[in-house]
Tab-separated table of C-alpha atoms in Angstrom:
chain	number	residue	atom	x	y	z
A	257	MET	CA	-61.520	9.209	165.591
A	258	LYS	CA	-64.569	6.959	165.803
A	259	ILE	CA	-67.877	7.786	164.154
A	260	ALA	CA	-71.044	5.823	164.990
A	261	VAL	CA	-74.136	5.895	162.788
A	262	THR	CA	-77.582	4.580	163.672
A	263	TYR	CA	-77.852	1.662	161.312
A	264	ASP	CA	-80.590	-0.292	159.609
A	265	ASN	CA	-79.883	-2.366	156.500
A	266	GLY	CA	-77.271	0.001	155.137
A	267	ASN	CA	-79.202	3.182	155.880
A	268	VAL	CA	-79.281	5.740	158.699
A	269	PHE	CA	-81.940	4.591	161.184
A	270	GLN	CA	-84.273	7.477	161.959
A	271	HIS	CA	-85.173	6.904	165.629
A	272	PHE	CA	-82.108	7.101	167.915
A	273	GLY	CA	-83.869	5.820	170.994
A	274	LYS	CA	-85.041	2.697	169.194
A	275	THR	CA	-81.953	1.851	167.197
A	276	GLU	CA	-80.850	-1.757	167.459
A	277	ASN	CA	-77.505	-1.396	165.662
A	278	PHE	CA	-74.756	1.136	165.075
A	279	LYS	CA	-72.204	1.088	162.285
A	280	VAL	CA	-68.894	2.225	163.753
A	281	TYR	CA	-66.233	3.790	161.519
A	282	GLU	CA	-62.598	4.129	162.471
A	283	VAL	CA	-61.242	7.278	160.833
A	284	GLU	CA	-57.630	8.356	160.305
A	285	ASP	CA	-56.604	11.496	158.431
A	286	ASP	CA	-60.238	12.095	157.401
A	287	LYS	CA	-60.415	8.676	155.750
A	288	VAL	CA	-62.301	5.540	156.880
A	289	VAL	CA	-59.850	2.744	157.606
A	290	SER	CA	-62.320	0.177	159.010
A	291	SER	CA	-65.948	-0.276	159.998
A	292	GLU	CA	-68.126	-2.749	161.884
A	293	VAL	CA	-71.748	-3.112	162.905
A	294	ILE	CA	-72.397	-3.448	166.655
A	295	GLY	CA	-75.609	-4.122	168.582
A	296	SER	CA	-77.129	-1.499	170.839
A	297	ASN	CA	-77.180	-3.786	173.885
A	298	GLY	CA	-79.883	-1.782	175.545
A	299	THR	CA	-82.707	0.698	175.034
A	300	GLY	CA	-83.255	4.251	176.106
A	301	HIS	CA	-81.279	7.386	175.511
A	302	GLY	CA	-79.023	7.101	178.535
A	303	ALA	CA	-78.120	3.471	177.872
A	304	LEU	CA	-77.311	4.162	174.222
A	305	ALA	CA	-75.197	7.207	175.045
A	306	GLY	CA	-73.329	5.154	177.637
A	307	LEU	CA	-72.705	2.368	175.128
A	308	LEU	CA	-71.278	4.814	172.620
A	309	ALA	CA	-69.060	6.355	175.293
A	310	GLU	CA	-67.763	2.898	176.234
A	311	GLN	CA	-66.919	2.282	172.593
A	312	GLY	CA	-64.867	5.440	172.468
A	313	ILE	CA	-67.185	7.157	169.966
A	314	ASN	CA	-66.339	10.767	169.187
A	315	VAL	CA	-69.188	11.549	166.768
A	316	LEU	CA	-72.716	10.196	166.428
A	317	ILE	CA	-74.616	10.566	163.168
A	318	CYS	CA	-78.331	9.831	163.407
A	319	GLY	CA	-81.776	10.689	162.093
A	320	GLY	CA	-84.388	11.848	164.594
A	321	ILE	CA	-83.344	12.435	168.195
A	322	GLY	CA	-84.984	13.943	171.281
A	323	GLU	CA	-83.748	16.448	173.822
A	324	GLY	CA	-83.079	13.768	176.454
A	325	ALA	CA	-80.763	11.927	174.143
A	326	GLN	CA	-79.025	15.151	173.132
A	327	THR	CA	-78.356	15.879	176.788
A	328	ALA	CA	-77.031	12.391	177.435
A	329	LEU	CA	-74.685	12.602	174.471
A	330	THR	CA	-73.422	16.018	175.485
A	331	GLU	CA	-72.724	14.748	178.985
A	332	ALA	CA	-70.806	11.822	177.412
A	333	GLY	CA	-68.715	14.239	175.372
A	334	ILE	CA	-69.994	12.954	172.035
A	335	GLU	CA	-70.544	15.330	169.132
A	336	MET	CA	-73.958	14.818	167.506
A	337	VAL	CA	-74.967	15.174	163.862
A	338	ALA	CA	-78.738	14.774	163.733
A	339	GLY	CA	-81.195	14.422	160.900
A	340	ALA	CA	-78.915	12.480	158.532
A	341	GLN	CA	-80.489	10.208	155.962
A	342	GLY	CA	-79.450	7.757	153.296
A	343	ASN	CA	-76.696	5.196	152.974
A	344	THR	CA	-74.464	5.253	156.044
A	345	ASP	CA	-71.195	5.001	154.086
A	346	ASP	CA	-72.225	7.943	151.902
A	347	VAL	CA	-73.263	10.004	154.920
A	348	VAL	CA	-69.938	9.439	156.696
A	349	GLU	CA	-68.013	10.292	153.536
A	350	ALA	CA	-70.033	13.517	153.150
A	351	TYR	CA	-69.436	14.399	156.820
A	352	LEU	CA	-65.685	13.928	156.469
A	353	LYS	CA	-65.645	16.158	153.384
A	354	GLY	CA	-67.612	18.817	155.230
A	355	GLU	CA	-70.214	18.825	152.468
A	356	LEU	CA	-73.321	18.634	154.713
A	357	VAL	CA	-74.826	21.419	156.756
A	358	SER	CA	-77.016	21.189	159.837
A	359	THR	CA	-80.228	23.034	160.574
A	360	GLY	CA	-80.008	21.873	164.182
A	361	ALA	CA	-80.765	18.674	166.073
A	362	ASN	CA	-84.508	19.094	165.947
A	363	CYS	CA	-84.669	20.433	162.396
A	364	ASP	CA	-86.990	23.189	163.511
A	365	HIS	CA	-85.234	26.340	162.333
A	366	HIS	CA	-82.842	27.580	159.689
A	367	HIS	CA	-79.576	27.653	161.561
A	368	HIS	CA	-76.555	26.065	159.914
A	369	GLU	CA	-73.373	24.559	161.264
A	370	GLU	CA	-70.623	23.650	158.845
A	371	GLY	CA	-69.829	19.970	158.551
A	372	HIS	CA	-73.107	18.618	159.895
A	373	SER	CA	-76.076	17.093	158.214
A	374	CYS	CA	-79.692	17.488	159.077
A	375	GLY	CA	-82.640	15.811	157.440
A	376	SER	CA	-85.424	13.403	158.217
A	377	HIS	CA	-88.256	11.635	156.463
A	378	GLU	CA	-91.702	10.333	157.027
A	379	GLU	CA	-92.175	6.926	158.617
A	380	GLY	CA	-92.157	4.120	156.077
A	381	HIS	CA	-90.010	5.756	153.434
A	382	SER	CA	-86.595	4.512	152.376
A	383	CYS	CA	-83.887	7.092	152.028
A	384	GLY	CA	-80.969	4.955	151.024
A	385	GLY	CA	-79.487	4.186	147.649
A	386	SER	CA	-80.277	5.786	144.360
A	387	CYS	CA	-83.575	3.987	143.911
A	388	GLY	CA	-85.036	5.053	147.258
A	389	GLY	CA	-84.862	8.535	148.604
A	390	CYS	CA	-88.195	9.624	150.052
A	391	VAL	CA	-90.042	9.225	146.789
A	392	GLY	CA	-93.073	7.326	148.029
A	393	HIS	CA	-95.797	6.776	145.429
A	394	LYS	CA	-99.394	5.762	145.522
A	395	SER	CA	-99.081	2.082	144.799
A	396	ASP	CA	-101.015	0.565	141.928
A	397	ILE	CA	-98.387	-2.145	141.564
A	398	THR	CA	-99.427	-5.790	141.439
A	399	GLY	CA	-97.447	-8.977	141.532
A	400	PRO	CA	-96.580	-11.894	143.809
A	401	ASN	CA	-93.900	-9.962	145.662
A	402	VAL	CA	-96.070	-6.991	146.635
A	403	GLY	CA	-96.261	-6.563	150.405
A	404	LYS	CA	-93.238	-8.818	150.958
A	405	THR	CA	-89.759	-7.882	152.104
A	406	CYS	CA	-87.411	-8.150	149.148
A	407	ARG	CA	-83.631	-8.089	149.042
A	408	THR	CA	-82.101	-7.036	145.764
A	409	HIS	CA	-78.749	-6.307	144.277
A	410	TYR	CA	-78.761	-3.632	141.625
A	411	LYS	CA	-76.601	-1.427	139.406
A	412	GLY	CA	-77.882	1.898	138.147
A	413	THR	CA	-76.562	3.679	135.054
A	414	PHE	CA	-77.424	6.736	132.935
A	415	ASN	CA	-78.100	6.396	129.209
A	416	ASP	CA	-74.431	7.100	128.412
A	417	GLY	CA	-73.425	4.079	130.478
A	418	THR	CA	-72.117	6.066	133.465
A	419	GLN	CA	-72.770	4.165	136.703
A	420	PHE	CA	-74.351	6.268	139.463
A	421	ASP	CA	-74.915	3.593	142.062
A	422	SER	CA	-74.402	-0.090	142.785
A	423	SER	CA	-75.272	-2.289	145.736
A	424	TYR	CA	-72.698	-4.769	144.429
A	425	ASP	CA	-69.988	-2.201	145.159
A	426	ARG	CA	-71.255	-1.843	148.730
A	427	GLY	CA	-71.388	-5.637	149.132
A	428	GLU	CA	-74.875	-5.612	150.658
A	429	PRO	CA	-78.273	-6.127	149.008
A	430	LEU	CA	-80.934	-3.437	149.382
A	431	GLU	CA	-83.926	-4.485	151.516
A	432	PHE	CA	-87.401	-2.981	151.170
A	433	ILE	CA	-91.103	-3.867	151.206
A	434	CYS	CA	-92.237	-4.170	147.607
A	435	GLY	CA	-95.176	-1.938	146.693
A	436	ALA	CA	-95.020	0.034	149.945
A	437	GLY	CA	-93.777	3.220	148.295
A	438	GLN	CA	-90.265	2.883	149.718
A	439	MET	CA	-88.742	2.763	146.242
A	440	ILE	CA	-89.158	4.687	143.014
A	441	LYS	CA	-92.156	3.352	141.131
A	442	GLY	CA	-90.330	1.750	138.207
A	443	PHE	CA	-87.954	-0.139	140.458
A	444	ASP	CA	-90.861	-1.323	142.651
A	445	ALA	CA	-92.816	-2.464	139.604
A	446	ALA	CA	-89.909	-4.406	138.198
A	447	VAL	CA	-89.298	-6.340	141.390
A	448	ALA	CA	-93.028	-7.089	141.951
A	449	ASN	CA	-93.028	-9.897	139.371
A	450	MET	CA	-89.478	-11.214	139.661
A	451	GLU	CA	-88.424	-14.646	140.860
A	452	ILE	CA	-85.575	-15.305	143.276
A	453	GLY	CA	-82.341	-15.496	141.287
A	454	GLU	CA	-83.772	-13.636	138.318
A	455	ILE	CA	-81.837	-10.728	136.828
A	456	LYS	CA	-83.798	-8.049	134.995
A	457	GLU	CA	-82.808	-5.025	132.941
A	458	VAL	CA	-85.153	-2.021	133.101
A	459	HIS	CA	-85.166	1.418	131.508
A	460	LEU	CA	-87.091	4.059	133.450
A	461	MET	CA	-88.389	7.340	132.157
A	462	PRO	CA	-88.394	10.277	134.694
A	463	GLU	CA	-92.080	9.684	135.474
A	464	GLU	CA	-91.194	6.193	136.705
A	465	ALA	CA	-88.192	7.426	138.687
A	466	TYR	CA	-87.754	10.848	140.322
A	467	GLY	CA	-90.155	12.838	138.137
A	468	GLN	CA	-89.532	15.889	135.949
A	469	THR	CA	-87.709	18.947	137.215
A	470	ASN	CA	-90.107	21.323	138.974
A	471	PRO	CA	-89.219	25.022	138.494
A	472	ASP	CA	-91.289	25.879	141.578
A	473	ALA	CA	-88.802	23.915	143.691
A	474	ILE	CA	-86.100	26.538	142.952
A	475	PHE	CA	-86.311	29.501	145.333
A	476	THR	CA	-84.213	32.458	146.508
A	477	LEU	CA	-83.750	33.730	150.035
A	478	GLU	CA	-81.987	36.691	151.646
A	479	ILE	CA	-78.678	35.601	153.138
A	480	ALA	CA	-79.370	37.853	156.152
A	481	GLN	CA	-82.480	35.761	156.918
A	482	LEU	CA	-80.526	32.505	156.998
A	483	PRO	CA	-77.695	32.610	159.587
A	484	GLY	CA	-74.714	30.616	158.374
A	485	SER	CA	-75.696	30.700	154.712
A	486	GLU	CA	-72.978	33.265	154.030
A	487	ASN	CA	-70.500	30.398	154.290
A	488	LEU	CA	-72.272	28.141	151.810
A	489	GLU	CA	-70.896	27.511	148.309
A	490	VAL	CA	-72.622	26.750	144.992
A	491	GLY	CA	-73.149	23.009	144.591
A	492	GLN	CA	-73.188	22.330	148.344
A	493	GLN	CA	-75.962	20.149	149.754
A	494	VAL	CA	-77.834	21.445	152.788
A	495	TYR	CA	-80.901	20.550	154.816
A	496	LEU	CA	-83.544	23.185	155.468
A	497	SER	CA	-86.852	22.912	157.278
A	498	ASN	CA	-90.294	24.114	156.230
A	499	GLN	CA	-92.836	26.008	158.306
A	500	TYR	CA	-93.889	22.756	159.974
A	501	GLY	CA	-90.357	21.934	161.059
A	502	GLN	CA	-90.058	19.139	158.479
A	503	PRO	CA	-86.564	18.958	156.948
A	504	PHE	CA	-85.837	18.623	153.241
A	505	THR	CA	-82.703	18.441	151.136
A	506	VAL	CA	-81.678	21.283	148.794
A	507	LYS	CA	-78.615	22.206	146.770
A	508	VAL	CA	-77.097	25.662	146.538
A	509	ALA	CA	-77.819	26.643	142.948
A	510	ALA	CA	-76.542	30.224	142.951
A	511	LYS	CA	-75.220	32.813	145.375
A	512	GLU	CA	-75.113	36.573	145.009
A	513	GLU	CA	-73.906	39.276	147.398
A	514	THR	CA	-77.164	39.400	149.391
A	515	THR	CA	-79.199	36.413	148.169
A	516	ILE	CA	-78.807	32.652	147.875
A	517	THR	CA	-80.790	30.351	145.573
A	518	PHE	CA	-81.649	26.760	146.474
A	519	ASP	CA	-82.855	23.902	144.290
A	520	ALA	CA	-85.057	21.374	146.094
A	521	ASN	CA	-85.435	19.101	143.051
A	522	HIS	CA	-84.024	15.627	143.509
A	523	GLU	CA	-80.610	15.380	141.808
A	524	MET	CA	-82.039	12.630	139.612
A	525	ALA	CA	-85.113	14.620	138.591
A	526	GLY	CA	-85.681	14.722	134.817
A	527	LYS	CA	-83.254	11.860	134.160
A	528	GLU	CA	-83.818	8.510	132.448
A	529	LEU	CA	-82.367	5.712	134.513
A	530	ASN	CA	-81.286	2.150	133.748
A	531	PHE	CA	-81.150	-0.629	136.320
A	532	THR	CA	-79.812	-4.145	136.386
A	533	ILE	CA	-81.804	-5.764	139.192
A	534	GLU	CA	-81.129	-9.175	140.811
A	535	LEU	CA	-83.723	-10.507	143.238
A	536	VAL	CA	-81.769	-12.190	146.032
A	537	GLU	CA	-84.399	-13.024	148.627
A	538	VAL	CA	-88.122	-12.664	149.376
A	539	LYS	CA	-89.451	-13.058	152.904
């Protein structure tokens, strides 16, 4: 099986019709055996769907996608998983494990399909890696690197030394615009004053990272009101949409006979984080 993901600097690109690259994964026995990045070689929904068909793609994972593209993919016999976000390798792994659930291609209702992901984010936010994740902040950061595109390697650990993320392990630096709110505030502030080749150790309190846990972000719904939720399990990550059709990530916190409780807090909320950051390039 071949899975293609809209690709931009390690993350799921959010506009299918404008994607310039796909990362293609060769999968055997639900495990990735190889991957490569290919160019789109064209623009427009039909052209992209045709390219994927020529490459023998079975599944497309993407962010935002329109009805025309959905039709083209369906005609090409390609399964679509829309609304995905974050690091492409992580998204593919989650898809193969069946840990993500879809609210539908347009993220405009509360329908779920097992094994799919659905989520999106506002333009200009980074949703990849453990130091991004749609956590834009009002920037009061100053430094010579603010407003510039920075490439950094990093390793993130909890206070007990447990590693939760590392760009070194992925073999690719993280790229973002410093001070643009694409990163958590403490990470952004650290990079703002770094020099190329410098390695910095930072300790971030929750207020500088993903904030404190918000009890108002935990809510309970009737299972009967959420088709497909009867199949969800505690601990599973799903994507829901609000009244404006905007998707957001939640985790199943509890499940009773007739109700299900979701937690919309970021999984890193309330945690102190440590980062080793290496500034690789500024452009």
